[in-house]
mmCIF file of C-alpha atoms in Angstrom:
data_model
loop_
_atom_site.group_PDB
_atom_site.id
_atom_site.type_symbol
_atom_site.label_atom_id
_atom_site.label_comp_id
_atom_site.label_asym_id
_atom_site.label_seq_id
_atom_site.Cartn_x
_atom_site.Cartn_y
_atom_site.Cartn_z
ATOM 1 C CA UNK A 1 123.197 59.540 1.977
ATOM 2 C CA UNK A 2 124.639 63.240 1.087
ATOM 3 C CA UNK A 3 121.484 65.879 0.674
ATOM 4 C CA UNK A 4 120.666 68.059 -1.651
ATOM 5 C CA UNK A 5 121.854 71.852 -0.864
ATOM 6 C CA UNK A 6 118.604 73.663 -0.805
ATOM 7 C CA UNK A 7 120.149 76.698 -3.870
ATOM 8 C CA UNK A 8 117.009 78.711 -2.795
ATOM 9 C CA UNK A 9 117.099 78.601 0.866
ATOM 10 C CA UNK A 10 118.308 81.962 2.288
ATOM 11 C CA UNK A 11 120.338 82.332 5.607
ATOM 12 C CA UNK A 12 119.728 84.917 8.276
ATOM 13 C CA UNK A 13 122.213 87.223 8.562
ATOM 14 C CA UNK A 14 123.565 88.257 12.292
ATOM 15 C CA UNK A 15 122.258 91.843 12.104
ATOM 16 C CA UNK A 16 124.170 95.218 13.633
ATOM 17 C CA UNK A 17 123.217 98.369 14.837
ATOM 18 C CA UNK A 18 125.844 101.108 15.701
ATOM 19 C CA UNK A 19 125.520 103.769 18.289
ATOM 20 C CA UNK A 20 128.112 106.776 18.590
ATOM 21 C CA UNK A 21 129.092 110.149 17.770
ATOM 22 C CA UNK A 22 131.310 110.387 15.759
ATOM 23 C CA UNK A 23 130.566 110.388 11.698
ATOM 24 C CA UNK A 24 133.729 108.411 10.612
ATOM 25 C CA UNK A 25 133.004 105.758 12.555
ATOM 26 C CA UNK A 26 129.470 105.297 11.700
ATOM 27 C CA UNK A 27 130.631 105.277 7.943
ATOM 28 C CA UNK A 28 133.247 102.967 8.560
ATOM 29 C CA UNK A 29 131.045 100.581 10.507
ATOM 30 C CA UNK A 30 128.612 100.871 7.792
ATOM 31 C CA UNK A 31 130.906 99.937 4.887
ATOM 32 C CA UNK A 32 132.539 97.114 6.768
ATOM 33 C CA UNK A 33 129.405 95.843 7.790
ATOM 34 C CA UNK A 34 127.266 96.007 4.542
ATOM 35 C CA UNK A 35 130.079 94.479 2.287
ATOM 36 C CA UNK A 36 130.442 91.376 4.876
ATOM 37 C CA UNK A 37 127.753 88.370 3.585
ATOM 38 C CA UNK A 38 127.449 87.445 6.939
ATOM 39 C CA UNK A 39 126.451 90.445 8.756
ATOM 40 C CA UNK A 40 123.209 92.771 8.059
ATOM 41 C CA UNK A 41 123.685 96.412 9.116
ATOM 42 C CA UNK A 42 120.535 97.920 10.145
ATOM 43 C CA UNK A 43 121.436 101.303 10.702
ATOM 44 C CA UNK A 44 123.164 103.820 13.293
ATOM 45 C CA UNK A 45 122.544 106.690 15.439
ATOM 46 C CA UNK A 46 124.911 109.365 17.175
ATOM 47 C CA UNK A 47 123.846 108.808 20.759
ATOM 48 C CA UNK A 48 121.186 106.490 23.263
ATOM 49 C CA UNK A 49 118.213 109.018 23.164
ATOM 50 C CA UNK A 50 118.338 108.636 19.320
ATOM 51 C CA UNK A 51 118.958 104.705 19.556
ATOM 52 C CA UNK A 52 116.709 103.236 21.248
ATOM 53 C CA UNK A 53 113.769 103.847 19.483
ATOM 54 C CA UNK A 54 115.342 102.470 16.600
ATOM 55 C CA UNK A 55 116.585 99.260 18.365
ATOM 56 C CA UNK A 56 113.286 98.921 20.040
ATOM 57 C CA UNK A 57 111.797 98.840 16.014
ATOM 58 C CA UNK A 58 114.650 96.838 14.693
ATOM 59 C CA UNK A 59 115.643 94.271 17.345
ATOM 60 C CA UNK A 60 119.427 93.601 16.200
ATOM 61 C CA UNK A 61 121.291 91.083 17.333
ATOM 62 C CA UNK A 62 124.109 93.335 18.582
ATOM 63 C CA UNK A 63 124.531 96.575 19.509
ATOM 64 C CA UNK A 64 127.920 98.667 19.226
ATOM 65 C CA UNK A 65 128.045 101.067 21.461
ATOM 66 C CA UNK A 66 130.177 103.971 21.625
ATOM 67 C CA UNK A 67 131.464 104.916 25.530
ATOM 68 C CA UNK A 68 131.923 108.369 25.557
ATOM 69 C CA UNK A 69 128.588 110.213 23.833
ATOM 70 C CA UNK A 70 126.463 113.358 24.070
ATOM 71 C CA UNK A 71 122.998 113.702 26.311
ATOM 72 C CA UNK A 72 123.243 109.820 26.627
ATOM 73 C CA UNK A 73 126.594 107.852 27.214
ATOM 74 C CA UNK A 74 127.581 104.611 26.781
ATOM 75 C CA UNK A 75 127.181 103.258 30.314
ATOM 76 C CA UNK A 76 123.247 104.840 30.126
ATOM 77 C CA UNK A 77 122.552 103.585 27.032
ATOM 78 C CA UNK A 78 123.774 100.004 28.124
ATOM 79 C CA UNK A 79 121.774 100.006 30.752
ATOM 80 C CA UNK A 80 118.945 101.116 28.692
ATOM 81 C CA UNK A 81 119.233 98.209 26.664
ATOM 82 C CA UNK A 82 120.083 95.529 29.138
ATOM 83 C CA UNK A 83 116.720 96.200 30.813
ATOM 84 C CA UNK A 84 114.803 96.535 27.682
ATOM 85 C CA UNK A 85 116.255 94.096 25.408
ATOM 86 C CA UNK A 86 118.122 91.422 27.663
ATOM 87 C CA UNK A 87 118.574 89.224 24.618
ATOM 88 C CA UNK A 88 121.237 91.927 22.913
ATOM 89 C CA UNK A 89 124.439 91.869 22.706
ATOM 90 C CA UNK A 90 126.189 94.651 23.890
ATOM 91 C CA UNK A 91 130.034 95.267 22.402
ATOM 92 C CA UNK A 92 131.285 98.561 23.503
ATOM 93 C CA UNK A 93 133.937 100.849 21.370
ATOM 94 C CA UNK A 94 135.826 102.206 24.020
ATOM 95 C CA UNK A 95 138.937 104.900 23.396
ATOM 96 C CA UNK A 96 142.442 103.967 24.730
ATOM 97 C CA UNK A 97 142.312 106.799 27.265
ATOM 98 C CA UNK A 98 142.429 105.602 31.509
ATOM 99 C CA UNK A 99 138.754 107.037 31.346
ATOM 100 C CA UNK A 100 137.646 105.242 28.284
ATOM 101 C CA UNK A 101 139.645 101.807 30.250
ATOM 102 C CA UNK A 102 137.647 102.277 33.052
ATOM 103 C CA UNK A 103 133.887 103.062 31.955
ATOM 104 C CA UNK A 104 134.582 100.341 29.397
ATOM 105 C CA UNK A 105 134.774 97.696 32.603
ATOM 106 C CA UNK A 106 132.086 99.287 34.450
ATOM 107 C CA UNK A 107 130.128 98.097 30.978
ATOM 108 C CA UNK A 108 131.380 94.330 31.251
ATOM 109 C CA UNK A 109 130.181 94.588 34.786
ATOM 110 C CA UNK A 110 127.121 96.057 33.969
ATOM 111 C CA UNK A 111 126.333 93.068 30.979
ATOM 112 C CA UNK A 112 128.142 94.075 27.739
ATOM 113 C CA UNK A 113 129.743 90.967 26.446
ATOM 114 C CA UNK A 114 132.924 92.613 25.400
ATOM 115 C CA UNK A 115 134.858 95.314 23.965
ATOM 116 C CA UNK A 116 137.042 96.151 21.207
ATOM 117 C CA UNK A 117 139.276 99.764 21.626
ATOM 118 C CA UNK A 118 139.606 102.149 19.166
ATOM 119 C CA UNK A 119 143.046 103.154 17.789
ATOM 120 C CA UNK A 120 144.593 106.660 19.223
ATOM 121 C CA UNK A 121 144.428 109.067 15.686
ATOM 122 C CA UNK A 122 143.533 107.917 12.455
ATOM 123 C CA UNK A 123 146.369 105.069 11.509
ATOM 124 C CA UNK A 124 144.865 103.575 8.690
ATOM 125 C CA UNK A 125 146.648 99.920 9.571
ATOM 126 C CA UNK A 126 145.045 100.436 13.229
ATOM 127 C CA UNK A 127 141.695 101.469 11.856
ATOM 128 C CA UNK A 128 141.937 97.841 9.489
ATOM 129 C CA UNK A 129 142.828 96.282 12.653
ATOM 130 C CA UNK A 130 140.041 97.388 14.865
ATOM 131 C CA UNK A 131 137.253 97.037 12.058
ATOM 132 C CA UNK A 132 138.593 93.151 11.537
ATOM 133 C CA UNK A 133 138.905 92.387 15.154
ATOM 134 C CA UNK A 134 135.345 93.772 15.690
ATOM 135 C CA UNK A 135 134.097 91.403 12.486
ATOM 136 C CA UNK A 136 135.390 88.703 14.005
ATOM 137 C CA UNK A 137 134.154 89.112 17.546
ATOM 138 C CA UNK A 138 130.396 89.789 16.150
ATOM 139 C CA UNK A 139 130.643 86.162 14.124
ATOM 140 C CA UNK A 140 132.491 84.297 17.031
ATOM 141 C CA UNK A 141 129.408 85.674 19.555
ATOM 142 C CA UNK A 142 126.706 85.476 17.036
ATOM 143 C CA UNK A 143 123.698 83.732 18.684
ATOM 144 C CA UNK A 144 122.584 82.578 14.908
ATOM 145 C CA UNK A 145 126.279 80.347 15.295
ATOM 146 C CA UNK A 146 125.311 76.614 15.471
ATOM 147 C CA UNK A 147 125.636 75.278 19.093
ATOM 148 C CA UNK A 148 127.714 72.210 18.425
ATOM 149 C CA UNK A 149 126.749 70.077 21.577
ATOM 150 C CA UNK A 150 130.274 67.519 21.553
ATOM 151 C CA UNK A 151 130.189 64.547 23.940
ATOM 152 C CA UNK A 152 133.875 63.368 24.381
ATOM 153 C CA UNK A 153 136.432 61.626 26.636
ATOM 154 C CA UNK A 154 139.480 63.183 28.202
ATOM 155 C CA UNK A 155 142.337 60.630 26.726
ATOM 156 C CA UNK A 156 144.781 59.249 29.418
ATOM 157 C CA UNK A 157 143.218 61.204 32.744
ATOM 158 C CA UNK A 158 145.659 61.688 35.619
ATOM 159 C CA UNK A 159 143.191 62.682 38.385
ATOM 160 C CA UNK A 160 144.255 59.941 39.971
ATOM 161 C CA UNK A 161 148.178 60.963 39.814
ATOM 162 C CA UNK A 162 147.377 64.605 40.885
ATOM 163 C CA UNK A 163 145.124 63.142 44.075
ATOM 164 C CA UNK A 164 148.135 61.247 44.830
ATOM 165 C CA UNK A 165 150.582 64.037 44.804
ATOM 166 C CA UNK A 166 150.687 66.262 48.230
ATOM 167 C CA UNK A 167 148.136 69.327 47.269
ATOM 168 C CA UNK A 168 151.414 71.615 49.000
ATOM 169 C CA UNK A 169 153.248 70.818 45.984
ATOM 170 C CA UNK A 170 151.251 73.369 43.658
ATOM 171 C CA UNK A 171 152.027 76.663 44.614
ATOM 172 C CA UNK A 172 151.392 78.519 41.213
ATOM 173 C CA UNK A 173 147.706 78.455 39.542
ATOM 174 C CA UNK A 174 148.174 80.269 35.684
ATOM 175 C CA UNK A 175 144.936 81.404 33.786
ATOM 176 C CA UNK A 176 144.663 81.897 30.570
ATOM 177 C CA UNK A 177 142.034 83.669 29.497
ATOM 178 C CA UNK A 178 140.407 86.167 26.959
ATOM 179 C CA UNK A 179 136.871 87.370 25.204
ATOM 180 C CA UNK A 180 134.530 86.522 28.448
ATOM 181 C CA UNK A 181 136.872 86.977 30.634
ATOM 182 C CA UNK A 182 136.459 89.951 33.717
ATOM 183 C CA UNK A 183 132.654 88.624 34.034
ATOM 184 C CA UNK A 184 134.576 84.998 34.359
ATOM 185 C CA UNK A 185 137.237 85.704 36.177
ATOM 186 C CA UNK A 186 135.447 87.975 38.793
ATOM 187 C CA UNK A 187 132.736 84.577 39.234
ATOM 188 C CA UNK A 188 135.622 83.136 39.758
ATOM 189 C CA UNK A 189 137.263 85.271 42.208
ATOM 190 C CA UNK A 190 134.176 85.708 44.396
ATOM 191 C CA UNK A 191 133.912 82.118 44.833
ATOM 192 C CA UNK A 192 138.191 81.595 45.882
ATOM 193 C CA UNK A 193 138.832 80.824 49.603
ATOM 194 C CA UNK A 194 140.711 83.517 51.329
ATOM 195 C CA UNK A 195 144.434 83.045 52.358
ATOM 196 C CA UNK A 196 145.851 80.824 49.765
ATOM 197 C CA UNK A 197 148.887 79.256 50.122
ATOM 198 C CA UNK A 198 149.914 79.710 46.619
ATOM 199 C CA UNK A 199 149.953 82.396 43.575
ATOM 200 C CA UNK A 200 147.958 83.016 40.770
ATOM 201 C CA UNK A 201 149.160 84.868 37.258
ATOM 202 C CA UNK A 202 146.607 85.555 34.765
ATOM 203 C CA UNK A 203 147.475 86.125 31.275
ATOM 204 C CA UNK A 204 143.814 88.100 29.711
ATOM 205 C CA UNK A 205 144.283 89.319 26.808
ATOM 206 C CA UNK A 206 143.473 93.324 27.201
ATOM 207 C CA UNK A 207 145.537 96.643 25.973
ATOM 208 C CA UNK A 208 147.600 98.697 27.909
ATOM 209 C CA UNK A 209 145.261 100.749 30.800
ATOM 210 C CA UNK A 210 142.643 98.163 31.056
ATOM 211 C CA UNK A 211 144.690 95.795 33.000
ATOM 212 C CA UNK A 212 145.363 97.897 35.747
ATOM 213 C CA UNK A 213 141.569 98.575 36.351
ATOM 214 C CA UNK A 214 140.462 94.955 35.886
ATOM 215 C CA UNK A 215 142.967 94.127 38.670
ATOM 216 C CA UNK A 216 141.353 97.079 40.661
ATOM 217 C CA UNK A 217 137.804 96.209 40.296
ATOM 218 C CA UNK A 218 138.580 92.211 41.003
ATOM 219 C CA UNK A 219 140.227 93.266 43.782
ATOM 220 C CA UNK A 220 136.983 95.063 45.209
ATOM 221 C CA UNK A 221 135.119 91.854 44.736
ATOM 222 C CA UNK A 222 137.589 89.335 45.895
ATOM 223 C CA UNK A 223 138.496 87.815 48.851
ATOM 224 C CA UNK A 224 143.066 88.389 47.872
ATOM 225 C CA UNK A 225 144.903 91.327 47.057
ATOM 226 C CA UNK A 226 145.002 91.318 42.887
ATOM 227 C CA UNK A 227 147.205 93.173 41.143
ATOM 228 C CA UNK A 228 148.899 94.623 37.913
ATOM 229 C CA UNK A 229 152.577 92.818 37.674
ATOM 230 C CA UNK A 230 155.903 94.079 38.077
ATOM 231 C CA UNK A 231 158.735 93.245 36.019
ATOM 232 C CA UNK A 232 161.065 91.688 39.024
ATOM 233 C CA UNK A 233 158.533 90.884 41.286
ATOM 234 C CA UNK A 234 158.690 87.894 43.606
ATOM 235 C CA UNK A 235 155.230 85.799 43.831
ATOM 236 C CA UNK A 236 153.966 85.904 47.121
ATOM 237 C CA UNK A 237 151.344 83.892 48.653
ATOM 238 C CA UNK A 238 147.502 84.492 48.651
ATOM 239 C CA UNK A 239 148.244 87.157 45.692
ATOM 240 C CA UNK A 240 147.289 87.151 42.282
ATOM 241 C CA UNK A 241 148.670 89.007 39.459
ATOM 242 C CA UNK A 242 147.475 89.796 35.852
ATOM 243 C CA UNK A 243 150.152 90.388 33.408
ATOM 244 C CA UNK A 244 150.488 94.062 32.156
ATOM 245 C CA UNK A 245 148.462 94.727 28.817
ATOM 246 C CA UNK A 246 150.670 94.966 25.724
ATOM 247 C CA UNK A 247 153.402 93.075 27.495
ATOM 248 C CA UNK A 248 154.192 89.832 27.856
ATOM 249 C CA UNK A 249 154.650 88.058 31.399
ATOM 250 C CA UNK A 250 156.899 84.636 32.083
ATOM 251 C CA UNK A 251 157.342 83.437 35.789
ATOM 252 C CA UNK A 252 161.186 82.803 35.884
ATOM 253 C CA UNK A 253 163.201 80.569 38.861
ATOM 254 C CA UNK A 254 164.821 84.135 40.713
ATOM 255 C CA UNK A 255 166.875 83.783 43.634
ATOM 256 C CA UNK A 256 164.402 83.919 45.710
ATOM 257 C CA UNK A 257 162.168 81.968 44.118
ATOM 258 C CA UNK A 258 159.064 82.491 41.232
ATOM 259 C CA UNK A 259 159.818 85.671 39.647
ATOM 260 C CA UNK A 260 157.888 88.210 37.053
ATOM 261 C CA UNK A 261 159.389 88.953 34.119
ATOM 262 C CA UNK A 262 157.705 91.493 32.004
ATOM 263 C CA UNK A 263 158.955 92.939 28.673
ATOM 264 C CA UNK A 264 157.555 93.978 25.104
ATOM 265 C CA UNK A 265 158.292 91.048 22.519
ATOM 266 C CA UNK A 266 158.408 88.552 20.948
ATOM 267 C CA UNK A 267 156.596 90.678 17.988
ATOM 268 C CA UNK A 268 155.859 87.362 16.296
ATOM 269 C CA UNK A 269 153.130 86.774 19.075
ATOM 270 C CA UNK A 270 149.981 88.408 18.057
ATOM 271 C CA UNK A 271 148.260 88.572 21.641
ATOM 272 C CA UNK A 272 150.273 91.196 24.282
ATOM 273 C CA UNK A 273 149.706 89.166 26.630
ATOM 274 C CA UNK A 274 150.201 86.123 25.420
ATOM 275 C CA UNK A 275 149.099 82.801 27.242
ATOM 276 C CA UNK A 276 151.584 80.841 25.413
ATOM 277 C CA UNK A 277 154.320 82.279 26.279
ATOM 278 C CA UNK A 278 153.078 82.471 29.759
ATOM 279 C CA UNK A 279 152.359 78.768 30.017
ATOM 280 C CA UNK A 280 155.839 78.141 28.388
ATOM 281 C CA UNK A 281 157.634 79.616 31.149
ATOM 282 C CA UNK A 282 156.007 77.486 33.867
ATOM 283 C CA UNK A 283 156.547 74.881 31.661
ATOM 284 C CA UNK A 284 160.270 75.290 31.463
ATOM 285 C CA UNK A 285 160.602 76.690 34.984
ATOM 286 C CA UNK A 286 157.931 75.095 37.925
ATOM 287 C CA UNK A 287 155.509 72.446 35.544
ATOM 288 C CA UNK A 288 155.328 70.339 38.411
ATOM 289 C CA UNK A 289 154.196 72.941 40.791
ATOM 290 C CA UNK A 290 151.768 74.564 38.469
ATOM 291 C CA UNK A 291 147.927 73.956 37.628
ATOM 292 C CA UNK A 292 147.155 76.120 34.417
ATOM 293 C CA UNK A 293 143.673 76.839 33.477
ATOM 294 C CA UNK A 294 142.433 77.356 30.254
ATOM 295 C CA UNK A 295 138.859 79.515 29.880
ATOM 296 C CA UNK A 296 136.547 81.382 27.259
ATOM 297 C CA UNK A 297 138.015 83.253 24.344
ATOM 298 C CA UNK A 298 138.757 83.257 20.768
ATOM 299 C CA UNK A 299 141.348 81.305 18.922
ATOM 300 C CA UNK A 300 143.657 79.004 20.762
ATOM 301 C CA UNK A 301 146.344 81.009 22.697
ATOM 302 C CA UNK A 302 147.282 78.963 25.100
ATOM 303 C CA UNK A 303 147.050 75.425 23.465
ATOM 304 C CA UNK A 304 151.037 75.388 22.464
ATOM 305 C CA UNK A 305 152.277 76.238 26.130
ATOM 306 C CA UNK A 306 149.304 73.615 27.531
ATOM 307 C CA UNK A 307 150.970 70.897 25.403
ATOM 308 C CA UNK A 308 154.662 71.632 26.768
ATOM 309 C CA UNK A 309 152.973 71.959 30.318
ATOM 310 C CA UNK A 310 151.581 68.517 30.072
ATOM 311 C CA UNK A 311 154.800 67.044 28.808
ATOM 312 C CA UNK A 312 156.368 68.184 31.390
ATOM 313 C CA UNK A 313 154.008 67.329 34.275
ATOM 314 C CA UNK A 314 151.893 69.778 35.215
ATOM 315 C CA UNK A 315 148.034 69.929 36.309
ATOM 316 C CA UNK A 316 145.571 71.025 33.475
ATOM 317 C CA UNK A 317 141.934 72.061 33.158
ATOM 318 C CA UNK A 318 139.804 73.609 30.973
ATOM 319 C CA UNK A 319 136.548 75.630 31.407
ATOM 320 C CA UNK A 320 133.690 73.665 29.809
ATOM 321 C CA UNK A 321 131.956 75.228 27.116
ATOM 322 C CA UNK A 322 128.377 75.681 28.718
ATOM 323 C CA UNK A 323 130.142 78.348 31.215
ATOM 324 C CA UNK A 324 132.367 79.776 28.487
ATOM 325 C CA UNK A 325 131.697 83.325 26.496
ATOM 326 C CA UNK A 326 133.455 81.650 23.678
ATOM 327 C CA UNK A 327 134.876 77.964 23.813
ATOM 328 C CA UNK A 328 137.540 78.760 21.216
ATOM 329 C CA UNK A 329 140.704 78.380 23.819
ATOM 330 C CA UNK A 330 139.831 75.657 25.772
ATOM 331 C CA UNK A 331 138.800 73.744 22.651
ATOM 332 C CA UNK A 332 141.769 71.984 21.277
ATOM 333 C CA UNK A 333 143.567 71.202 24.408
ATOM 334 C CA UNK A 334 139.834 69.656 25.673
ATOM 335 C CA UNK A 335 139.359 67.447 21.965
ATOM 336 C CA UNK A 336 143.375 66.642 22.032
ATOM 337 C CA UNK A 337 143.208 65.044 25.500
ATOM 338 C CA UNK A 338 145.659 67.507 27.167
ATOM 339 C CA UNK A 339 143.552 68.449 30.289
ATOM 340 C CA UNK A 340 142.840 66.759 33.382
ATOM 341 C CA UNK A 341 139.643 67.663 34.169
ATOM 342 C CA UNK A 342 136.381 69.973 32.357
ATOM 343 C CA UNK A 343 134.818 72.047 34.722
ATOM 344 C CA UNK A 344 132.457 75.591 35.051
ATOM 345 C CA UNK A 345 133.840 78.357 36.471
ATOM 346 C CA UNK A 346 132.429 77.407 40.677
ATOM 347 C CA UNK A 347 133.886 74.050 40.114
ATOM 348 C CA UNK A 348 137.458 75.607 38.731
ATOM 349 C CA UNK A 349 137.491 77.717 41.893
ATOM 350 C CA UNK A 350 136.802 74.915 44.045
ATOM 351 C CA UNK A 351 139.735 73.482 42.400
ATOM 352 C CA UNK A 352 142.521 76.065 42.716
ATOM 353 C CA UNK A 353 141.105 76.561 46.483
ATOM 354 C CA UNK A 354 141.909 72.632 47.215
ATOM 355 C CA UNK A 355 145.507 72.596 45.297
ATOM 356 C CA UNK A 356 146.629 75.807 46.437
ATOM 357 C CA UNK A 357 144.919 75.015 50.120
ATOM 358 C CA UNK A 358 145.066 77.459 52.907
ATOM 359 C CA UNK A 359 147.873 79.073 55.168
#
C-alpha cells in the first residue's frame, strides 16, 4: 500500500558556512548556496578568529574553508574545528598554486574530507565549474543523505579461479580512486608489505600540482618508493605510481615490458585522470596479470574499463561502502556482479600484498 506524501512535512536542509577572505567568493558562495533547495547557507566570515564563534552558535553541517587567510589560515582554523566540532565537515578551497597543493593535503591529513580548487583568474566557465563541483560534493557528503544499507550477492564469483592461478602471475595492482581518497589510500599504504614483487598505478582523480605532493607525502608514510609518473617509464617492482593530474595514464606492452604512457586527451573524458581509460589499457594490454581496485568517490569512473577488465580476465575488487568516503565508484561494478571480492581498505591491502607477494 503506497502512502500518503505528508504536503506539510518540511525537510532539513544540509546547512553551509563559508570561511575566507576574499569578498567575491563569499558572494558567490552565498548566491549559489541560497538559490539551491537543498542547501541552507548560514552565513560567512573572512578568516578563523571571526569564524568560529559563529560556527560554535550555528553548528553547520559543513564548513568551507579558505587555505590561504589573514591572522588565522586555513590549516589553523581546521584544526580549530576538528577539535571543537569533530562532527563537521571540513571542504577546503584551495588555489592552484604548489603552495595552495600542498597545505591543501596537509588539510586531508589533518581531517578535512576533501577539496575542491579554485580556478587561476576570474574565467567565468571555470568559476561555473568550481561552484557546481562544490554543490555536488556538499550533497554527495551530506550526513542528512539516507544511508541505504544494501545486502547483495556478488553474481558468478571467481575466488576460486584466482586461488587457483599462481599468485606470480599478477604483477600489476591498478586503483582507481577519487573523493576519499589520500586518507584511503595512505590507510592503505601503511598497511602494504614491503618489497613487492609487482607494480601499482593509481589513477585519483586530482589537478595538476597535487599529484606530485600526494605521491610525496604517501611516500613518507609507506613502506615503497611512490611516485608521480613519467610518460615512457618502465614499471618496476615494489614501486607505485600515481598518474600525473590533468593527464591521462595507460600502461602499454613496451619493449621492455609494462610501460607509462602519459598524454593530455581524450577531451571527451571529463576526469584528467581518468580510471577508465586507465583500466582500459590493462584491459587491452596485461588483464590477466592485473588486479584493479575500485574505492570511494563520486560517479562511476572506472565502471566501463572494470567491465572490459572482467571480460577479459582480470582480478576485481571493490572497496565496501562502510570504509568508503563516498560509495559512488565502486557501486555499479559491486550491484552488476563485476568484482570478485568486497572488502575495507586493511583487507584490500592484505590482498594486493598476497597477489603481488614478496621478492
Amino acid at each position: 500500500m503506497e502512502l500518503p506524501i505528508d504536503k506539510n512535512r518540511t525537510v532539513r536542509k544540509v546547512s553551509v558556512f563559508v570561511v575566507d577572505d576574499s569578498l567575491v567568493y563569499r558572494n558567490l558562495l552565498r548566491n549559489t548556496f541560497s538559490q539551491d533547495g537543498e542547501i541552507e547557507f548560514l552565513g560567512a566570515a573572512i578568516d578563523g578568529k571571526f569564524a568560529l564563534p559563529k560556527i560554535a552558535q550555528l553548528k553547520p553541517d559543513f564548513v568551507i574553508l579558505d587555505v590561504e587567510m589573514p591572522q588565522m589560515n586555513g590549516i589553523q582554523t581546521l584544526e580549530e574545528i576538528k577539535s571543537k566540532f569533530p562532527e563537521t565537515k571540513v571542504i577546503m578551497l584551495s588555489s592552484l598554486t604548489q603552495d595552495g597543493a600542498k597545505i591543501t593535503l596537509k588539510a586531508l591529513e589533518l581531517g578535512a574530507i576533501d577539496f575542491v580548487p579554485k580556478p587561476n583568474g576570474g574565467q567565468e566557465v571555470a568559476l561555473s565549474e568550481t561552484l557546481e563541483l562544490l554543490t555536488s560534493k556538499i550533497k554527495a557528503l551530506s550526513p542528512l543523505k539516507p544511508s541505504v544499507q544494501t545486502s547483495f550477492e556478488i553474481k558468478n564469483p571467481s575466488v576460486k579461479t584466482v586461488l587457483n592461478r599462481r599468485e606470480k602471475d599478477f604483477v600489476i595492482c591498478a586503483i582507481g580512486i577519487s573523493t576519499g581518497g589520500p586518507i584511503a589510500l595512505r590507510q592503505l599504504f601503511l598497511k602494504l608489505s614491503p618489497n613487492l614483487a609487482g607494480s601499482i598505478v593509481i589513477a585519483q582523480h586530482m589537478p595538476p600540482l597535487f599529484t606530485n605532493y600526494l605521491a610525496e607525502s604517501l611516500s613518507q608514510a609507506a613502506h615503497m618508493p611512490i611516485k608521480e609518473a613519467d610518460d615512457g617509464e618502465v614499471l618496476r617492482k615494489g614501486v607505485a605510481y600515481i598518474a600525473p593530474g590533468g593527464k591521462q595514464l595507460q600502461i602499454i606492452n613496451g619493449a621492455s615490458g609494462p610501460t607509462t604512457r602519459v598524454f593530455d586527451g581524450p577531451e571527451e573524458e571529463l576526469c584528467k585522470p581518468s580510471v577508465n581509460i586507465l583500466f582500459k589499457s590493462l584491459a587491452e594490454n596485461f588483464p590477466k596479470e592485473t588486479a584493479a581496485i575500485i574505492m570511494t568517490g563520486m560517479g562511476e569512473d572506472g565502471y566501463l574499463g572494470m567491465k572490459e577488465l572482467k571480460k577479459n580476465g582480470a582480478y576485481l575488487i571493490a572497496q565496501n561502502r562502510e570504509s568508503c568516503t563516498v560509495f559512488g565508484m565502486p557501486n555499479r561494478p559491486v550491484q552488476e556482479g563485476l568484482v570478485d571480492e568486497v572488502l575495507d581498505v586493511e583487507k584490500i591491502a592484505e590482498k594486493i600484498s598476497s597477489l603481488l607477494q614478496r621478492i
